[in-house]
Amino acid sequence: MSHSLPNKPLFITLEGGEGAGKSTAMRYLQQQLTRAGIDVLTTREPGGTVIAEQIRQILLQKQDEPLTIATELLLVFAARSQHIAEVIRPALARGQWVLCDRFTDATFAYQGGGRGVPLSIIATLEQLVQQDLQPDYTLLLDAPPSLGMKRIQRRAALDRIEAEQLAFFERVRQAYLLRAKQAPERFVVINSAKPLSEVKRQLAALVTQLSEKYL
Ligand code: T5A
């Protein structure tokens, strides 16, 4: 594991397909980290600021006018730029740990793997928007897309991206797994097809490891 120094606040992102369990894992992690005495800020993408949440609406609402792939990509990064400037960097500068539900790995997975945007274009925008900012750790909640979709089926309506075909989400999953393989020092892959009790057990073990290393 990692590159970060003791006492440096960590920037941790949670990733995974639709209904993979990110939000559930994030709530649990926040609880555990707070219990360990760590000051944690939780946030999400796309979103996290007033303007970024407005951009989220455009990205997720179903509208008659289709979004082009380039518009989708640029909006995701526009929201991220606001989020980094207004929320993520200030929190880290104050010494808070940041837990973020999705970040740029989602762009590589959804716009790259899912939509077929060349990864070099995404990397260029990443550089422009993030400069030196990268997550210290990324938890990838991995489950077959069919299972994730089944878990969120109870919701009233699917958003614009959730309404994609299963093949799209299979490509997203493979893109995530490839990124995890390429950066094993940053990624922690959790099999979220397992029962919640098992996922929580793994998260609790991770919190213990991080507390020992960074506190
Ligand atoms: N997007 C985002 C891009 O295309 N590019 C980008 O760069 C970014 C940042 C955002 C959308 O935007 C796209 C991706 C997304 O389509 P979102 O709200 O972040 O949307 O993402 P969703 O995947 O839609 O979030 P969900 O809330 O649907 O899924 P979660 O958070 O993964 O799932 P969660 O925790 O709500 O769990 C779903 C259900 O499963 C249960 C939970 O209790 C809940 O009912 N559950 C389990 N049940 C059994 N066993 C387990 N282990 C379970 N874990 C959770």
Short mmCIF file of C-alpha atoms and ligand atoms in Angstrom, two decimals:
data_model
loop_
_atom_site.label_atom_id
_atom_site.label_comp_id
_atom_site.label_asym_id
_atom_site.label_seq_id
_atom_site.Cartn_x
_atom_site.Cartn_y
_atom_site.Cartn_z
CA MET A 1 0.00 0.00 0.00
CA SER A 2 0.95 3.54 -0.30
CA HIS A 3 2.87 6.51 -0.87
CA SER A 4 1.23 8.78 1.76
CA LEU A 5 2.88 10.02 4.94
CA PRO A 6 1.55 9.47 8.45
CA ASN A 7 -0.79 12.30 9.57
CA LYS A 8 -1.49 13.36 6.01
CA PRO A 9 -5.25 13.36 5.41
CA LEU A 10 -6.25 10.69 2.92
CA PHE A 11 -8.36 11.11 -0.19
CA ILE A 12 -10.32 7.88 -0.62
CA THR A 13 -12.70 7.19 -3.50
CA LEU A 14 -15.37 4.52 -3.86
CA GLU A 15 -16.14 3.07 -7.25
CA GLY A 16 -18.26 0.38 -8.83
CA GLY A 17 -21.14 -0.23 -11.19
CA GLU A 18 -24.79 0.65 -10.61
CA GLY A 19 -26.06 -0.74 -7.31
CA ALA A 20 -22.66 -2.25 -6.47
CA GLY A 21 -23.01 -0.92 -2.93
CA LYS A 22 -20.85 2.22 -2.92
CA SER A 23 -23.21 4.41 -0.94
CA THR A 24 -23.80 1.67 1.62
CA ALA A 25 -20.04 1.08 1.95
CA MET A 26 -19.40 4.81 2.24
CA ARG A 27 -21.84 5.23 5.14
CA TYR A 28 -20.24 2.30 6.95
CA LEU A 29 -16.69 3.53 6.31
CA GLN A 30 -17.58 7.01 7.53
CA GLN A 31 -18.94 5.52 10.76
CA GLN A 32 -15.86 3.37 11.31
CA LEU A 33 -13.38 6.15 10.54
CA THR A 34 -15.22 8.59 12.80
CA ARG A 35 -15.17 5.98 15.55
CA ALA A 36 -11.40 5.73 15.05
CA GLY A 37 -11.20 9.46 15.76
CA ILE A 38 -10.71 10.61 12.17
CA ASP A 39 -12.36 13.80 10.91
CA VAL A 40 -14.05 12.69 7.68
CA LEU A 41 -15.86 14.58 4.96
CA THR A 42 -18.11 12.61 2.61
CA THR A 43 -19.07 13.79 -0.83
CA ARG A 44 -20.03 12.46 -4.25
CA GLU A 45 -19.59 12.84 -8.00
CA PRO A 46 -20.98 14.09 -10.16
CA GLY A 47 -21.96 16.71 -7.59
CA GLY A 48 -20.77 17.97 -4.23
CA THR A 49 -21.21 21.72 -4.89
CA VAL A 50 -24.21 23.81 -5.96
CA ILE A 51 -22.98 24.12 -9.53
CA ALA A 52 -21.75 20.52 -9.74
CA GLU A 53 -25.15 19.28 -8.48
CA GLN A 54 -26.81 21.31 -11.24
CA ILE A 55 -24.52 19.62 -13.75
CA ARG A 56 -25.45 16.25 -12.20
CA GLN A 57 -29.10 16.99 -13.00
CA ILE A 58 -28.24 17.54 -16.65
CA LEU A 59 -26.18 14.35 -16.73
CA LEU A 60 -28.76 12.08 -15.09
CA GLN A 61 -32.15 13.47 -16.15
CA LYS A 62 -33.77 11.85 -19.14
CA GLN A 63 -34.51 14.57 -21.71
CA ASP A 64 -35.74 14.58 -25.30
CA GLU A 65 -32.50 16.12 -26.53
CA PRO A 66 -29.82 13.43 -26.38
CA LEU A 67 -26.48 14.33 -24.76
CA THR A 68 -23.56 13.82 -27.11
CA ILE A 69 -20.69 11.72 -25.79
CA ALA A 70 -18.43 14.78 -25.79
CA THR A 71 -20.99 16.84 -23.83
CA GLU A 72 -21.29 14.06 -21.26
CA LEU A 73 -17.51 13.83 -20.90
CA LEU A 74 -17.00 17.58 -20.60
CA LEU A 75 -19.84 17.99 -18.10
CA VAL A 76 -18.39 15.27 -15.88
CA PHE A 77 -15.06 17.11 -15.82
CA ALA A 78 -16.71 20.53 -15.43
CA ALA A 79 -18.50 19.26 -12.31
CA ARG A 80 -15.25 17.72 -11.06
CA SER A 81 -13.33 20.96 -11.47
CA GLN A 82 -15.86 22.78 -9.24
CA HIS A 83 -15.86 19.93 -6.75
CA ILE A 84 -12.07 19.86 -6.43
CA ALA A 85 -11.76 23.62 -6.04
CA GLU A 86 -14.68 24.13 -3.66
CA VAL A 87 -14.74 20.94 -1.59
CA ILE A 88 -11.95 18.39 -1.98
CA ARG A 89 -8.82 20.55 -1.85
CA PRO A 90 -10.10 22.80 0.97
CA ALA A 91 -11.06 19.76 3.09
CA LEU A 92 -7.66 18.10 2.62
CA ALA A 93 -5.98 21.43 3.40
CA ARG A 94 -7.96 21.61 6.67
CA GLY A 95 -6.71 18.13 7.56
CA GLN A 96 -9.97 16.27 6.91
CA TRP A 97 -10.00 12.90 5.21
CA VAL A 98 -12.20 12.90 2.13
CA LEU A 99 -14.44 9.98 1.17
CA CYS A 100 -15.80 10.49 -2.31
CA ASP A 101 -18.52 8.37 -3.94
CA ARG A 102 -17.05 8.09 -7.48
CA PHE A 103 -14.23 10.11 -9.06
CA THR A 104 -12.17 9.96 -12.25
CA ASP A 105 -11.97 6.16 -12.38
CA ALA A 106 -15.72 6.39 -13.10
CA THR A 107 -14.94 8.52 -16.16
CA PHE A 108 -12.41 5.96 -17.39
CA ALA A 109 -14.97 3.21 -16.78
CA TYR A 110 -18.21 4.84 -18.04
CA GLN A 111 -17.06 7.29 -20.71
CA GLY A 112 -13.97 5.24 -21.62
CA GLY A 113 -15.12 1.63 -21.27
CA GLY A 114 -18.84 2.26 -21.65
CA ARG A 115 -18.96 4.95 -24.36
CA GLY A 116 -15.63 4.24 -26.07
CA VAL A 117 -13.95 7.63 -25.52
CA PRO A 118 -10.18 7.20 -26.10
CA LEU A 119 -8.45 6.91 -22.74
CA SER A 120 -5.76 9.38 -23.82
CA ILE A 121 -8.44 12.12 -24.14
CA ILE A 122 -9.71 11.34 -20.64
CA ALA A 123 -6.14 11.40 -19.32
CA THR A 124 -5.60 14.84 -20.88
CA LEU A 125 -8.73 16.26 -19.20
CA GLU A 126 -7.72 14.58 -15.94
CA GLN A 127 -4.40 16.39 -16.09
CA LEU A 128 -6.08 19.73 -16.84
CA VAL A 129 -8.65 19.44 -14.06
CA GLN A 130 -6.77 17.60 -11.31
CA GLN A 131 -3.13 18.53 -11.81
CA ASP A 132 -1.38 16.70 -8.94
CA LEU A 133 -4.55 15.54 -7.17
CA GLN A 134 -5.07 11.76 -7.15
CA PRO A 135 -6.89 9.50 -4.70
CA ASP A 136 -4.63 7.80 -2.16
CA TYR A 137 -6.90 4.76 -2.14
CA THR A 138 -9.79 3.60 -4.28
CA LEU A 139 -12.25 0.95 -3.11
CA LEU A 140 -13.75 -0.86 -6.04
CA LEU A 141 -17.02 -2.56 -5.11
CA ASP A 142 -17.24 -5.23 -7.75
CA ALA A 143 -20.34 -7.26 -8.57
CA PRO A 144 -21.90 -8.59 -11.77
CA PRO A 145 -24.00 -5.79 -13.33
CA SER A 146 -27.08 -8.02 -13.40
CA LEU A 147 -26.92 -8.28 -9.61
CA GLY A 148 -26.41 -4.52 -9.14
CA MET A 149 -29.34 -3.74 -11.41
CA LYS A 150 -31.51 -6.19 -9.48
CA ARG A 151 -30.62 -4.42 -6.24
CA ILE A 152 -31.66 -0.99 -7.55
CA GLN A 153 -34.75 -2.22 -9.42
CA ARG A 154 -36.91 -1.33 -6.43
CA ARG A 155 -36.30 2.38 -7.09
CA ALA A 156 -39.09 4.44 -8.63
CA ALA A 157 -37.33 5.23 -11.90
CA LEU A 158 -33.97 4.59 -13.47
CA ASP A 159 -31.89 7.65 -14.44
CA ARG A 160 -30.48 8.34 -17.93
CA ILE A 161 -27.33 6.26 -17.42
CA GLU A 162 -28.99 3.46 -15.41
CA ALA A 163 -31.30 2.96 -18.39
CA GLU A 164 -28.37 1.70 -20.55
CA GLN A 165 -28.20 -1.93 -21.73
CA LEU A 166 -26.47 -4.62 -19.67
CA ALA A 167 -23.64 -4.85 -22.25
CA PHE A 168 -22.74 -1.21 -21.43
CA PHE A 169 -22.38 -2.08 -17.75
CA GLU A 170 -20.33 -5.17 -18.56
CA ARG A 171 -17.85 -2.90 -20.40
CA VAL A 172 -17.87 -0.51 -17.43
CA ARG A 173 -17.08 -3.38 -15.07
CA GLN A 174 -14.22 -4.67 -17.21
CA ALA A 175 -12.75 -1.15 -17.50
CA TYR A 176 -12.82 -0.79 -13.70
CA LEU A 177 -11.17 -4.17 -13.18
CA LEU A 178 -8.45 -3.29 -15.67
CA ARG A 179 -7.73 -0.02 -13.87
CA ALA A 180 -7.52 -1.89 -10.57
CA LYS A 181 -5.06 -4.34 -12.11
CA GLN A 182 -2.94 -1.49 -13.43
CA ALA A 183 -2.70 0.32 -10.06
CA PRO A 184 -2.74 -2.40 -7.37
CA GLU A 185 -1.05 -0.11 -4.82
CA ARG A 186 -4.04 2.26 -4.96
CA PHE A 187 -7.00 -0.08 -5.48
CA VAL A 188 -8.69 -2.33 -2.94
CA VAL A 189 -11.16 -4.58 -4.76
CA ILE A 190 -14.08 -5.84 -2.68
CA ASN A 191 -16.40 -8.54 -3.93
CA SER A 192 -19.75 -6.90 -3.28
CA ALA A 193 -21.73 -9.86 -4.60
CA LYS A 194 -21.04 -11.25 -1.10
CA PRO A 195 -23.51 -10.52 1.72
CA LEU A 196 -23.32 -7.09 3.31
CA SER A 197 -21.94 -8.57 6.54
CA GLU A 198 -18.89 -9.88 4.64
CA VAL A 199 -18.38 -6.56 2.79
CA LYS A 200 -18.52 -4.73 6.13
CA ARG A 201 -16.02 -7.16 7.64
CA GLN A 202 -13.55 -6.31 4.85
CA LEU A 203 -14.16 -2.59 5.26
CA ALA A 204 -13.60 -2.79 9.02
CA ALA A 205 -10.30 -4.61 8.41
CA LEU A 206 -9.26 -1.88 6.01
CA VAL A 207 -10.04 0.85 8.56
CA THR A 208 -7.87 -0.96 11.10
CA GLN A 209 -5.04 -1.15 8.57
CA LEU A 210 -5.33 2.53 7.65
CA SER A 211 -5.53 3.64 11.29
CA GLU A 212 -2.40 1.68 12.13
CA LYS A 213 -0.57 3.14 9.18
CA TYR A 214 -1.67 6.77 9.23
CA LEU A 215 -2.62 7.73 12.79
N1 T5A B 1 -20.88 8.75 -13.93
C1 T5A B 1 -20.31 9.29 -12.81
C2 T5A B 1 -20.21 8.77 -15.14
O1 T5A B 1 -20.74 8.30 -16.16
N2 T5A B 1 -18.95 9.30 -15.20
C3 T5A B 1 -18.34 9.86 -14.11
O2 T5A B 1 -17.19 10.33 -14.20
C4 T5A B 1 -19.05 9.85 -12.85
C5 T5A B 1 -18.42 10.44 -11.63
C6 T5A B 1 -23.87 8.55 -10.93
C7 T5A B 1 -23.98 8.14 -12.37
O3 T5A B 1 -23.08 8.95 -13.09
C8 T5A B 1 -22.22 8.13 -13.86
C9 T5A B 1 -22.23 6.79 -13.19
C10 T5A B 1 -23.60 6.70 -12.59
O4 T5A B 1 -24.47 6.14 -13.57
P1 T5A B 1 -24.45 7.47 -8.69
O5 T5A B 1 -25.60 7.95 -7.93
O6 T5A B 1 -23.14 7.72 -8.17
O7 T5A B 1 -24.77 7.94 -10.17
O8 T5A B 1 -24.31 5.96 -8.97
P2 T5A B 1 -25.18 4.75 -8.79
O9 T5A B 1 -24.39 3.58 -9.16
O10 T5A B 1 -26.47 4.98 -9.52
O11 T5A B 1 -25.39 4.72 -7.24
P3 T5A B 1 -26.33 3.77 -6.58
O12 T5A B 1 -26.81 4.47 -5.36
O13 T5A B 1 -27.35 3.28 -7.53
O14 T5A B 1 -25.48 2.50 -6.24
P4 T5A B 1 -24.55 2.17 -5.05
O15 T5A B 1 -24.27 3.36 -4.23
O16 T5A B 1 -23.42 1.43 -5.59
O17 T5A B 1 -25.47 1.13 -4.25
P5 T5A B 1 -26.15 1.26 -2.81
O18 T5A B 1 -25.13 1.25 -1.77
O19 T5A B 1 -27.18 2.33 -2.85
O20 T5A B 1 -26.84 -0.19 -2.79
C11 T5A B 1 -27.92 -0.51 -3.62
C12 T5A B 1 -28.86 -1.47 -2.87
O21 T5A B 1 -28.19 -2.70 -2.64
C13 T5A B 1 -28.13 -3.02 -1.25
C14 T5A B 1 -28.35 -1.71 -0.52
O22 T5A B 1 -28.93 -1.91 0.73
C15 T5A B 1 -29.29 -0.97 -1.49
O23 T5A B 1 -30.61 -1.37 -1.28
N3 T5A B 1 -26.80 -3.61 -1.01
C16 T5A B 1 -26.60 -4.92 -0.79
N4 T5A B 1 -27.43 -5.97 -0.69
C17 T5A B 1 -26.88 -7.19 -0.46
N5 T5A B 1 -25.54 -7.41 -0.32
C18 T5A B 1 -24.66 -6.40 -0.41
N6 T5A B 1 -23.34 -6.63 -0.28
C19 T5A B 1 -25.18 -5.08 -0.66
N7 T5A B 1 -24.60 -3.86 -0.83
C20 T5A B 1 -25.60 -2.99 -1.04
#
